[in-house]
mmCIF file of C-alpha atoms in Angstrom:
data_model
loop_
_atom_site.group_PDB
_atom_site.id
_atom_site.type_symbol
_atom_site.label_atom_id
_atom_site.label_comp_id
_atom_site.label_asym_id
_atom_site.label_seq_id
_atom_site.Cartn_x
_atom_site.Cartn_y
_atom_site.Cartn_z
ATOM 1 C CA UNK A 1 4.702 -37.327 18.011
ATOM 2 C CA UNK A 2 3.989 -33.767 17.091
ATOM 3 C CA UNK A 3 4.375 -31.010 20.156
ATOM 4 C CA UNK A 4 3.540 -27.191 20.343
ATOM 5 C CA UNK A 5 6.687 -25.861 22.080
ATOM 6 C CA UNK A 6 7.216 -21.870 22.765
ATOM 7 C CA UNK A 7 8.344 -20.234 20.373
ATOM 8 C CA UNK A 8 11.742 -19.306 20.612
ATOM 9 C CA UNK A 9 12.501 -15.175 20.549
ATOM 10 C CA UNK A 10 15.262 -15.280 18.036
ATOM 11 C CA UNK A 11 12.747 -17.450 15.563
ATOM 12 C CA UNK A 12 9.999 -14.596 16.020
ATOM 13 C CA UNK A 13 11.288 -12.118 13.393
ATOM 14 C CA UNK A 14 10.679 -14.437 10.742
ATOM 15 C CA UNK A 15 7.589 -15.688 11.716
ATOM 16 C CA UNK A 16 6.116 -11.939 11.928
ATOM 17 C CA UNK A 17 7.051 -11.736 8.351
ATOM 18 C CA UNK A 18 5.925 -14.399 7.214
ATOM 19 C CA UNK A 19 2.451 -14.041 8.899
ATOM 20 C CA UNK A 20 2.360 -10.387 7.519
ATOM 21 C CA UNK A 21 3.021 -11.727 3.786
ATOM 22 C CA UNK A 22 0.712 -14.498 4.057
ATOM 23 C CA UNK A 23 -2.289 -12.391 5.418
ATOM 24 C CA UNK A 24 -1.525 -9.934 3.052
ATOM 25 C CA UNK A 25 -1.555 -12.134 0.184
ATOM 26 C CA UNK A 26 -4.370 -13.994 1.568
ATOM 27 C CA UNK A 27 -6.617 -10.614 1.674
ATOM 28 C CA UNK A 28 -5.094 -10.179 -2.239
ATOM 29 C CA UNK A 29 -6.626 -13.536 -3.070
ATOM 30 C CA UNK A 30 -9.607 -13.065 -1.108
ATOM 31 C CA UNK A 31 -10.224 -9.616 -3.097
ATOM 32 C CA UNK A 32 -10.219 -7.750 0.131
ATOM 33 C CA UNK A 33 -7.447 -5.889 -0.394
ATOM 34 C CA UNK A 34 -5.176 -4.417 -4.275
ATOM 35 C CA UNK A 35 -1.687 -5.835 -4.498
ATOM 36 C CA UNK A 36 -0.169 -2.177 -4.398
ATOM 37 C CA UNK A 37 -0.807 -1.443 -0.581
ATOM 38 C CA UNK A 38 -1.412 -5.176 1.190
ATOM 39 C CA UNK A 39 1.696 -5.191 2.900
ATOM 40 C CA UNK A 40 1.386 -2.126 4.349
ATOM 41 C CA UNK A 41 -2.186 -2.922 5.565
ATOM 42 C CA UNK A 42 -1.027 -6.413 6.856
ATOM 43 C CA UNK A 43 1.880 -4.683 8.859
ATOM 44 C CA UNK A 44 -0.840 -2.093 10.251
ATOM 45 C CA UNK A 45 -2.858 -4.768 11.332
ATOM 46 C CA UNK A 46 0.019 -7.197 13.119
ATOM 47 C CA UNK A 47 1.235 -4.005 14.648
ATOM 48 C CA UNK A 48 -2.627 -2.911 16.515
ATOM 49 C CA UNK A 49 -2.768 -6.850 17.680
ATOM 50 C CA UNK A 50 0.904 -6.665 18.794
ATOM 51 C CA UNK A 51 1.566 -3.651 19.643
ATOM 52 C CA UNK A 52 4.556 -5.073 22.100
ATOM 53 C CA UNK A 53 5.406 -7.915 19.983
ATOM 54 C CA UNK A 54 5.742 -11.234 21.016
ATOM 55 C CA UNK A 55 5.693 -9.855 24.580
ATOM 56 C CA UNK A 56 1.702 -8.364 23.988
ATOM 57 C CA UNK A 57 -0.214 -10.219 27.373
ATOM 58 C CA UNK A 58 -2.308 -13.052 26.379
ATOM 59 C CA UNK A 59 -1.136 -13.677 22.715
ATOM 60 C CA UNK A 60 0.847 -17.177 22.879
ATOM 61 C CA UNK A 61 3.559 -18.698 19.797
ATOM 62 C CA UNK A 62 4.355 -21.658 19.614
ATOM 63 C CA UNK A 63 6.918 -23.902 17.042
ATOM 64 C CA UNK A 64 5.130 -27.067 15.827
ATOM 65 C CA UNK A 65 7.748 -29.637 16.213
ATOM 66 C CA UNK A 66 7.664 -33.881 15.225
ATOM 67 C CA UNK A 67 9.447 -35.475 17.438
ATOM 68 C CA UNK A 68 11.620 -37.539 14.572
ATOM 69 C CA UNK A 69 12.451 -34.200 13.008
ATOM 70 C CA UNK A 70 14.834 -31.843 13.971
ATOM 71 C CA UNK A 71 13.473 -28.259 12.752
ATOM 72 C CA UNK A 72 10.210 -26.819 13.222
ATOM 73 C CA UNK A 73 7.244 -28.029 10.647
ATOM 74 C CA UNK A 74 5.084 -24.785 11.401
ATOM 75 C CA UNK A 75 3.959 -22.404 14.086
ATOM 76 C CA UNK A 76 0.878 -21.365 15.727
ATOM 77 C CA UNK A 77 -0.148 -18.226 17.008
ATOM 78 C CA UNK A 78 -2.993 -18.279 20.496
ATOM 79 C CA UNK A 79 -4.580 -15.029 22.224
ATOM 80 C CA UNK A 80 -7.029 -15.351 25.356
ATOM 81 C CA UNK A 81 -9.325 -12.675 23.908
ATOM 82 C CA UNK A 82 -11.936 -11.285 26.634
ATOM 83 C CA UNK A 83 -15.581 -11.888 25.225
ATOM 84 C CA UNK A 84 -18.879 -12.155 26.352
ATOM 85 C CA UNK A 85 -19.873 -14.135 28.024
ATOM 86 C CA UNK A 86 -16.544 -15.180 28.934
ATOM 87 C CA UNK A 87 -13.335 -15.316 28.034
ATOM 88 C CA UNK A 88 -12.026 -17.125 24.598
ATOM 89 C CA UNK A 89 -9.127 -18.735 22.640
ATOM 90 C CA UNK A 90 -8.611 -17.046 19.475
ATOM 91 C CA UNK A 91 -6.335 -18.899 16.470
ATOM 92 C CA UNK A 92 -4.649 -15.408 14.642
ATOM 93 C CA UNK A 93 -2.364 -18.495 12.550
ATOM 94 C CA UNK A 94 -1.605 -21.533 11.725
ATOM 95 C CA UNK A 95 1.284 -22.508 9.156
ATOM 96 C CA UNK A 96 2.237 -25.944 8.153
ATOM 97 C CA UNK A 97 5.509 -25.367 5.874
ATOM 98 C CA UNK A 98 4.581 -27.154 2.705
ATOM 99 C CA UNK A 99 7.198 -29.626 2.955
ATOM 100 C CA UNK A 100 5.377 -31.124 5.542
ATOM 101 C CA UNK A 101 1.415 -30.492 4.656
ATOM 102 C CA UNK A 102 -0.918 -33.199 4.330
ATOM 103 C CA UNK A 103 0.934 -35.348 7.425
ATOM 104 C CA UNK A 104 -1.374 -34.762 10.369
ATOM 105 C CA UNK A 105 0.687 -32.122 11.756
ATOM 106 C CA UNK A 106 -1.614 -29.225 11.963
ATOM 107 C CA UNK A 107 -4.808 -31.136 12.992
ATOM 108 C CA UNK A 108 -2.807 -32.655 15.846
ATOM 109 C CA UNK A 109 -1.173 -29.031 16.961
ATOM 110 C CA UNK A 110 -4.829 -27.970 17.086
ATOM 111 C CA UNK A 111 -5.864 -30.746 19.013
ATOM 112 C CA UNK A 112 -3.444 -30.208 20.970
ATOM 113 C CA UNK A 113 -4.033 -26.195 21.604
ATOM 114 C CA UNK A 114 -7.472 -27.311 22.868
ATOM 115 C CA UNK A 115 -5.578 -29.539 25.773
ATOM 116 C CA UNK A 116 -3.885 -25.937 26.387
ATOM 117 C CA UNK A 117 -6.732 -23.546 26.032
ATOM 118 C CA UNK A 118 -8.843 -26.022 28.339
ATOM 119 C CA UNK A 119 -6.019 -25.619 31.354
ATOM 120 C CA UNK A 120 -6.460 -22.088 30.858
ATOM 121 C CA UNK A 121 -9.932 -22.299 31.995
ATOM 122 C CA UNK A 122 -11.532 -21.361 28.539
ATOM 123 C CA UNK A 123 -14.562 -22.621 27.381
ATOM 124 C CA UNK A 124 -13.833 -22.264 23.482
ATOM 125 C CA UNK A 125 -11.590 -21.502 20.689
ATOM 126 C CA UNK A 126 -12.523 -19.413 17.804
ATOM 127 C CA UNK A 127 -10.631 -18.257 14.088
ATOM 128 C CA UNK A 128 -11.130 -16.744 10.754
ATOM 129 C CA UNK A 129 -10.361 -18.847 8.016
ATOM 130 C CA UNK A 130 -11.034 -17.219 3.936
ATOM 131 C CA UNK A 131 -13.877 -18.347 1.969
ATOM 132 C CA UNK A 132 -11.098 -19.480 -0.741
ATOM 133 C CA UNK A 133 -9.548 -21.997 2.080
ATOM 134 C CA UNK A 134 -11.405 -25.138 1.437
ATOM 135 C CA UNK A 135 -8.614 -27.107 2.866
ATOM 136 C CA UNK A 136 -8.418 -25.672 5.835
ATOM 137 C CA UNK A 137 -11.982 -25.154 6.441
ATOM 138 C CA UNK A 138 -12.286 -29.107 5.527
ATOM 139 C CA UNK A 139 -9.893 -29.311 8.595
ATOM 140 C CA UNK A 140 -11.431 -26.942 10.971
ATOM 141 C CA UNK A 141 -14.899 -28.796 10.540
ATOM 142 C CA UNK A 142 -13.081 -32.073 11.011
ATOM 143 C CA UNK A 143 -11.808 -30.960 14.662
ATOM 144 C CA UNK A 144 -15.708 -29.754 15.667
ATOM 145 C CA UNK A 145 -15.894 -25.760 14.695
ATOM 146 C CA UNK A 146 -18.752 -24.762 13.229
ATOM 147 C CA UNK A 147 -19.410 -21.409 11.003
ATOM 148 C CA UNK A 148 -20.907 -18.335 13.081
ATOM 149 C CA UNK A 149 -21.021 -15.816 11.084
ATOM 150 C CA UNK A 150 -19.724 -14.991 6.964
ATOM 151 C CA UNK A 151 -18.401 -11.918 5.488
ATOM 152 C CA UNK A 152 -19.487 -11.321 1.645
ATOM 153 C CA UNK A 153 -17.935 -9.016 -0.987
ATOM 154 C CA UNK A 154 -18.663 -7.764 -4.551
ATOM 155 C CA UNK A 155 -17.074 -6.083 -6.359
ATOM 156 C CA UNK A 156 -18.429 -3.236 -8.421
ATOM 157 C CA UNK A 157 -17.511 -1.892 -11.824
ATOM 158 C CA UNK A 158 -16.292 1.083 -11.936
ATOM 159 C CA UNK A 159 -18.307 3.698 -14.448
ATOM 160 C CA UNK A 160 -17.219 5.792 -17.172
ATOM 161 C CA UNK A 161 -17.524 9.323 -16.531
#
């Protein structure tokens, strides 16, 4: 059986880094961001949303655990974000480790975050996922969301002078 248990404080260091280097070489990938200065823009970002760390009201982490395992197989990352009409669940991350991908694990940690943003009296969930995530977005339309909006980029060529 997979769980979402709180994430303990002392595992919350390395999870903040490893969110930061996976959005920032997400946004690399995406061609949002240059190699050179991704890092920095990922920490500047995790720092606004967090600005008291894993102690910022309404922002939730949580370890995925399997019950027949003994370590953590991911973590997920939940804010109650105020919205109108009302108030919303908003995904910032979810990380299967790849030693454990393609099992279920995710899917049933986000089915299971619905059972927990439901007793919170929210009405709906929300996330970003990158264009380049087909996996993922394969997952996310399994589960029920829908696409509400798209960001597009081009990039130009830069002329001679």
């Amino acid at each position: 059986m997979v769980s979402l248990l709180p994430m303990p404080q002392e595992a919350f260091p390395a999870f903040a880094e490893d969110v930061v280097a996976g959005y920032a070489q997400d946004n690399i990938i995406a061609g949002r961001w240059q190699d050179d200065r991704s890092l920095e823009h990922a920490r500047s970002e995790f720092a606004l949303l967090l600005p008291q760390g894993r102690l910022t009201p309404d922002h939730y982490f949580y370890e995925i655990r399997v019950d027949a395992l003994d370590v953590p197989v991911g973590s997920l990352w939940f804010a109650v974000v105020a919205s109108r009409p009302d108030r919303t669940g908003y995904i910032y991350n979810i990380r299967v480790k790849p030693a454990f991908r393609g099992k279920g694990y995710a899917k049933a940690a986000l089915e299971q975050i619905e059972d927990i943003a439901a007793g919170m009296g929210l009405g709906r969930i929300s996330l970003h996922v990158f264009g380049f995530n087909l996996a993922a977005q394969a997952l996310y339309r399994s589960l029920g969301y829908g696409i509400t909006g798209m960001n597009m980029l081009k990039p130009l060529r830069k002329k001679d002078a």
